[in-house]
Short mmCIF file of C-alpha atoms and ligand atoms in Angstrom, two decimals:
data_model
loop_
_atom_site.label_atom_id
_atom_site.label_comp_id
_atom_site.label_asym_id
_atom_site.label_seq_id
_atom_site.Cartn_x
_atom_site.Cartn_y
_atom_site.Cartn_z
CA MET A 1 0.02 -0.01 -0.02
CA SER A 2 3.01 2.29 0.52
CA ASP A 3 3.10 3.49 -3.14
CA LEU A 4 -0.52 4.80 -2.72
CA ASN A 5 -0.03 6.17 0.77
CA ASN A 6 2.66 8.48 -0.20
CA ASN A 7 0.55 10.65 -2.45
CA ILE A 8 -2.91 10.58 -0.86
CA ILE A 9 -4.13 13.53 1.13
CA ASN A 10 -6.81 12.34 3.49
CA THR A 11 -9.28 15.16 3.21
CA ASP A 12 -11.96 13.45 5.35
CA TYR A 13 -9.76 12.93 8.35
CA LYS A 14 -8.15 16.36 8.18
CA ASN A 15 -11.38 18.19 7.80
CA GLU A 16 -12.77 16.50 10.96
CA ILE A 17 -16.28 16.46 9.82
CA ASN A 18 -18.76 17.68 12.50
CA ILE A 19 -21.35 14.82 12.45
CA LYS A 20 -25.00 15.80 13.22
CA SER A 21 -28.10 13.62 13.28
CA ASN A 22 -29.12 15.03 9.82
CA THR A 23 -25.67 14.69 8.18
CA ASN A 24 -25.95 13.48 4.57
CA PHE A 25 -23.22 10.81 4.49
CA GLN A 26 -23.87 9.98 0.84
CA LYS A 27 -23.09 13.65 -0.01
CA ILE A 28 -19.80 13.41 2.00
CA LEU A 29 -18.90 10.23 0.13
CA ASP A 30 -19.73 11.92 -3.18
CA ASN A 31 -17.34 14.77 -2.16
CA THR A 32 -14.62 12.37 -1.21
CA ILE A 33 -14.89 10.49 -4.50
CA ASN A 34 -14.97 13.67 -6.57
CA LYS A 35 -11.74 14.73 -4.86
CA VAL A 36 -10.14 11.35 -5.37
CA VAL A 37 -11.10 11.46 -9.15
CA SER A 38 -9.99 15.03 -9.67
CA ASP A 39 -6.64 14.29 -8.04
CA GLY A 40 -6.19 11.28 -10.23
CA LYS A 41 -5.67 9.02 -7.16
CA VAL A 42 -6.65 5.47 -6.41
CA PRO A 43 -6.59 5.28 -2.57
CA SER A 44 -6.42 2.03 -0.77
CA LEU A 45 -9.42 1.06 1.37
CA LEU A 46 -9.96 -1.69 3.88
CA ILE A 47 -13.65 -2.61 3.86
CA HIS A 48 -15.08 -4.58 6.88
CA SER A 49 -17.73 -6.89 5.47
CA CYS A 50 -20.38 -8.62 7.49
CA CYS A 51 -21.52 -10.86 4.60
CA ALA A 52 -21.40 -11.35 0.85
CA PRO A 53 -24.86 -9.88 0.15
CA CYS A 54 -24.14 -6.62 1.99
CA SER A 55 -20.72 -6.34 0.37
CA SER A 56 -22.05 -6.79 -3.15
CA TYR A 57 -23.28 -3.36 -3.92
CA THR A 58 -20.54 -1.72 -1.82
CA LEU A 59 -17.88 -3.55 -3.83
CA GLU A 60 -19.57 -2.75 -7.22
CA TYR A 61 -19.74 0.82 -6.24
CA LEU A 62 -16.38 1.57 -4.46
CA SER A 63 -14.17 -0.62 -6.60
CA GLN A 64 -14.44 1.96 -9.33
CA TYR A 65 -12.50 4.41 -7.20
CA PHE A 66 -10.50 2.53 -4.61
CA LYS A 67 -8.04 -0.31 -4.38
CA ILE A 68 -9.97 -2.49 -1.96
CA THR A 69 -9.16 -5.22 0.49
CA VAL A 70 -12.17 -6.87 2.16
CA LEU A 71 -11.77 -7.77 5.79
CA TYR A 72 -13.98 -10.53 7.19
CA TYR A 73 -13.98 -10.24 11.00
CA ASN A 74 -17.28 -10.95 12.66
CA PRO A 75 -16.75 -12.55 16.11
CA ASN A 76 -20.52 -11.95 16.71
CA ILE A 77 -21.62 -14.70 14.33
CA PHE A 78 -23.05 -17.90 15.77
CA PRO A 79 -22.43 -20.77 15.10
CA GLU A 80 -18.96 -21.31 13.73
CA GLU A 81 -20.41 -23.20 10.72
CA GLU A 82 -22.27 -20.07 9.83
CA TYR A 83 -19.04 -18.04 10.12
CA ASP A 84 -17.23 -20.42 7.74
CA TYR A 85 -20.14 -20.46 5.32
CA ARG A 86 -20.35 -16.67 5.25
CA ILE A 87 -16.54 -16.54 4.53
CA SER A 88 -16.89 -19.03 1.67
CA GLU A 89 -19.74 -16.98 0.13
CA GLN A 90 -17.60 -13.77 0.47
CA LYS A 91 -14.71 -15.44 -1.27
CA ARG A 92 -16.92 -16.79 -4.01
CA LEU A 93 -18.50 -13.31 -4.69
CA ILE A 94 -15.05 -11.60 -4.95
CA GLU A 95 -13.89 -14.27 -7.41
CA ALA A 96 -17.06 -14.02 -9.50
CA MET A 97 -17.35 -10.21 -9.75
CA ASN A 98 -15.34 -8.13 -12.24
CA PHE A 99 -13.53 -5.12 -10.80
CA LYS A 100 -11.71 -2.20 -12.21
CA TYR A 101 -8.97 -2.62 -9.62
CA PRO A 102 -8.24 -5.93 -7.96
CA VAL A 103 -9.93 -6.78 -4.75
CA GLU A 104 -8.04 -8.73 -2.09
CA PHE A 105 -9.58 -10.65 0.78
CA ILE A 106 -8.52 -11.26 4.45
CA ALA A 107 -10.55 -13.48 6.85
CA THR A 108 -9.68 -13.76 10.55
CA ASP A 109 -10.04 -16.81 12.71
CA TYR A 110 -13.32 -17.31 14.56
CA THR A 111 -12.92 -15.58 17.95
CA PRO A 112 -16.45 -15.50 19.57
CA MET A 113 -15.06 -14.30 22.95
CA ASP A 114 -14.14 -11.00 21.34
CA PHE A 115 -17.85 -10.41 20.98
CA HIS A 116 -19.12 -12.04 24.24
CA ASP A 117 -16.54 -10.27 26.48
CA ASN A 118 -17.46 -6.86 24.99
CA ILE A 119 -21.25 -7.12 25.14
CA LYS A 120 -21.45 -8.52 28.67
CA GLY A 121 -24.45 -7.17 30.55
CA PHE A 122 -26.21 -6.30 27.36
CA GLU A 123 -27.13 -9.72 25.95
CA LYS A 124 -30.84 -9.17 26.40
CA GLU A 125 -30.98 -5.85 24.56
CA PRO A 126 -33.28 -5.85 21.48
CA GLU A 127 -31.78 -5.71 18.07
CA GLY A 128 -30.70 -2.11 17.38
CA GLY A 129 -29.92 -1.39 21.09
CA LYS A 130 -26.68 -1.17 23.00
CA ARG A 131 -25.64 -4.73 22.22
CA CYS A 132 -25.51 -3.81 18.51
CA GLU A 133 -23.73 -0.47 19.17
CA LEU A 134 -20.92 -2.46 21.00
CA CYS A 135 -21.01 -5.10 18.23
CA PHE A 136 -20.41 -2.39 15.55
CA GLY A 137 -17.60 -0.99 17.63
CA ILE A 138 -15.70 -4.27 18.03
CA ARG A 139 -15.68 -4.76 14.30
CA LEU A 140 -14.91 -1.17 13.26
CA GLU A 141 -12.11 -1.02 15.77
CA LYS A 142 -10.47 -4.12 14.42
CA ALA A 143 -10.86 -2.65 10.87
CA ALA A 144 -9.25 0.63 11.91
CA LYS A 145 -6.38 -1.10 13.78
CA MET A 146 -5.58 -3.42 10.88
CA ALA A 147 -5.99 -0.57 8.30
CA LYS A 148 -3.48 1.54 10.29
CA GLU A 149 -0.99 -1.28 10.78
CA MET A 150 -1.18 -2.27 7.08
CA GLY A 151 -0.90 1.32 5.71
CA PHE A 152 -4.37 1.75 4.17
CA ASP A 153 -5.72 5.21 3.40
CA TYR A 154 -9.23 4.53 4.57
CA PHE A 155 -11.39 2.02 6.31
CA VAL A 156 -15.13 1.54 6.25
CA THR A 157 -17.85 -1.13 6.97
CA THR A 158 -20.61 -2.46 4.74
CA LEU A 159 -23.00 -2.43 7.64
CA SER A 160 -24.76 0.88 6.72
CA ILE A 161 -26.32 -0.81 3.71
CA SER A 162 -28.90 -2.56 5.91
CA PRO A 163 -32.13 -0.67 6.52
CA MET A 164 -31.92 -2.13 10.06
CA LYS A 165 -28.67 -0.42 10.87
CA ASP A 166 -28.41 3.16 11.94
CA SER A 167 -25.95 5.04 9.65
CA TYR A 168 -25.60 7.93 12.04
CA LEU A 169 -24.50 5.61 14.74
CA LEU A 170 -22.11 3.74 12.45
CA ASN A 171 -20.51 6.89 11.13
CA THR A 172 -20.21 8.36 14.65
CA ILE A 173 -18.43 5.17 15.83
CA GLY A 174 -16.19 5.12 12.66
CA ASP A 175 -15.33 8.77 13.23
CA ARG A 176 -14.42 8.19 16.90
CA ILE A 177 -12.33 5.18 16.14
CA ALA A 178 -10.66 6.92 13.14
CA LYS A 179 -9.46 9.73 15.43
CA LYS A 180 -8.19 7.13 18.02
CA TYR A 181 -6.08 5.29 15.41
CA GLY A 182 -5.18 8.26 13.17
CA ILE A 183 -6.68 6.79 10.03
CA ALA A 184 -9.51 8.12 7.75
CA TYR A 185 -13.01 6.66 7.94
CA LEU A 186 -14.85 6.73 4.65
CA TYR A 187 -18.10 8.36 5.81
CA SER A 188 -20.93 6.71 3.95
CA ASP A 189 -24.53 5.42 4.00
CA PHE A 190 -24.71 2.65 1.52
CA LYS A 191 -28.41 2.19 1.86
CA LYS A 192 -28.84 5.55 -0.09
CA ARG A 193 -29.08 5.53 -3.91
CA ASN A 194 -30.99 2.19 -3.70
CA GLY A 195 -27.91 0.49 -2.41
CA TYR A 196 -29.90 -2.08 -0.46
CA LYS A 197 -32.15 -2.75 -3.51
CA ARG A 198 -29.05 -3.25 -5.73
CA SER A 199 -27.55 -5.65 -3.12
CA VAL A 200 -30.74 -7.80 -3.33
CA GLU A 201 -30.44 -7.78 -7.13
CA LEU A 202 -26.79 -8.73 -7.02
CA SER A 203 -27.39 -11.41 -4.40
CA LYS A 204 -29.80 -12.98 -6.83
CA GLU A 205 -27.56 -12.61 -9.81
CA TYR A 206 -24.71 -14.37 -7.93
CA ASN A 207 -27.01 -16.75 -6.17
CA LEU A 208 -25.64 -15.75 -2.69
CA TYR A 209 -26.68 -17.16 0.55
CA ARG A 210 -28.88 -14.58 2.32
CA GLN A 211 -29.13 -15.38 6.08
CA ASP A 212 -32.35 -14.63 7.86
CA TYR A 213 -30.84 -13.39 11.04
CA CYS A 214 -28.23 -10.67 11.69
CA GLY A 215 -25.53 -12.88 13.11
CA CYS A 216 -25.31 -13.33 16.86
CA ILE A 217 -26.93 -16.10 18.93
CA TYR A 218 -29.40 -13.50 20.36
CA SER A 219 -30.57 -12.38 16.90
CA LYS A 220 -30.89 -16.03 15.90
CA ILE A 221 -33.09 -16.88 18.87
CA GLU A 222 -35.16 -13.72 18.29
CA ARG A 223 -35.74 -14.70 14.69
CA GLU A 224 -36.57 -18.26 15.63
CA GLU A 225 -39.11 -17.04 18.18
CA LYS A 226 -40.74 -14.69 15.63
CA SER A 227 -41.02 -17.36 12.99
CA GLY A 228 -42.49 -19.83 15.61
CA CYS A 229 -39.70 -22.29 15.50
CA LYS A 230 -39.09 -21.99 19.25
S1 SF4 B 1 -28.13 -8.33 16.28
FE1 SF4 B 1 -26.49 -8.06 14.74
S2 SF4 B 1 -25.48 -6.09 15.13
FE2 SF4 B 1 -26.79 -6.67 16.97
S3 SF4 B 1 -25.32 -7.71 18.34
FE3 SF4 B 1 -26.29 -9.32 17.12
S4 SF4 B 1 -25.00 -9.65 15.37
FE4 SF4 B 1 -24.34 -7.65 16.31
#
């Protein structure tokens, strides 16, 4: 990544965007991309991905402007077989898609205690509550740390594509962690511009496995209870 690092000016990070509840993150991303294009740069980007379907649109979109590495780190996922299956689907998607710039892939080992240790006391929170906020933080923190160590220009997560995930919260966490590690977060809201709809289309096109629960054991139980399986 060093060849790219030397000539990138991280405008997002230096500008220290003042995030508000009505901030238009798509507009910020548009500005970042316009700057990258007008400067003739191809910055490196570490994308934390939660699953292949959520990454599909994000990769189609951002790979036109960034040299991407996908990071699969999701210690929240239960059980381990699900973790392995989501990795294999992620790999399959990257191999099947055509990109302007090559997309690399990193998957970490299954480390569920990273999740359980961090969400202690909040296990019973409903989906979208404090447990999820902590879960976002664990994954974004790992992405920022690895991006910094490996010399990437930006890091981001695919999570904002989900209509269930609060992009204000995700960008606020990303911003805080970016400042902690001294690396730029790519402010974004991938559900905008029909991003979620496009991810559903791409999932069909590539015949991707689309799980029916978010990932952790608590979301799995919640889903099973709602569907009457338990
Ligand atoms: S519901 Fe999803 S975001 Fe929330 S804690 Fe579980 S896996 Fe994480």
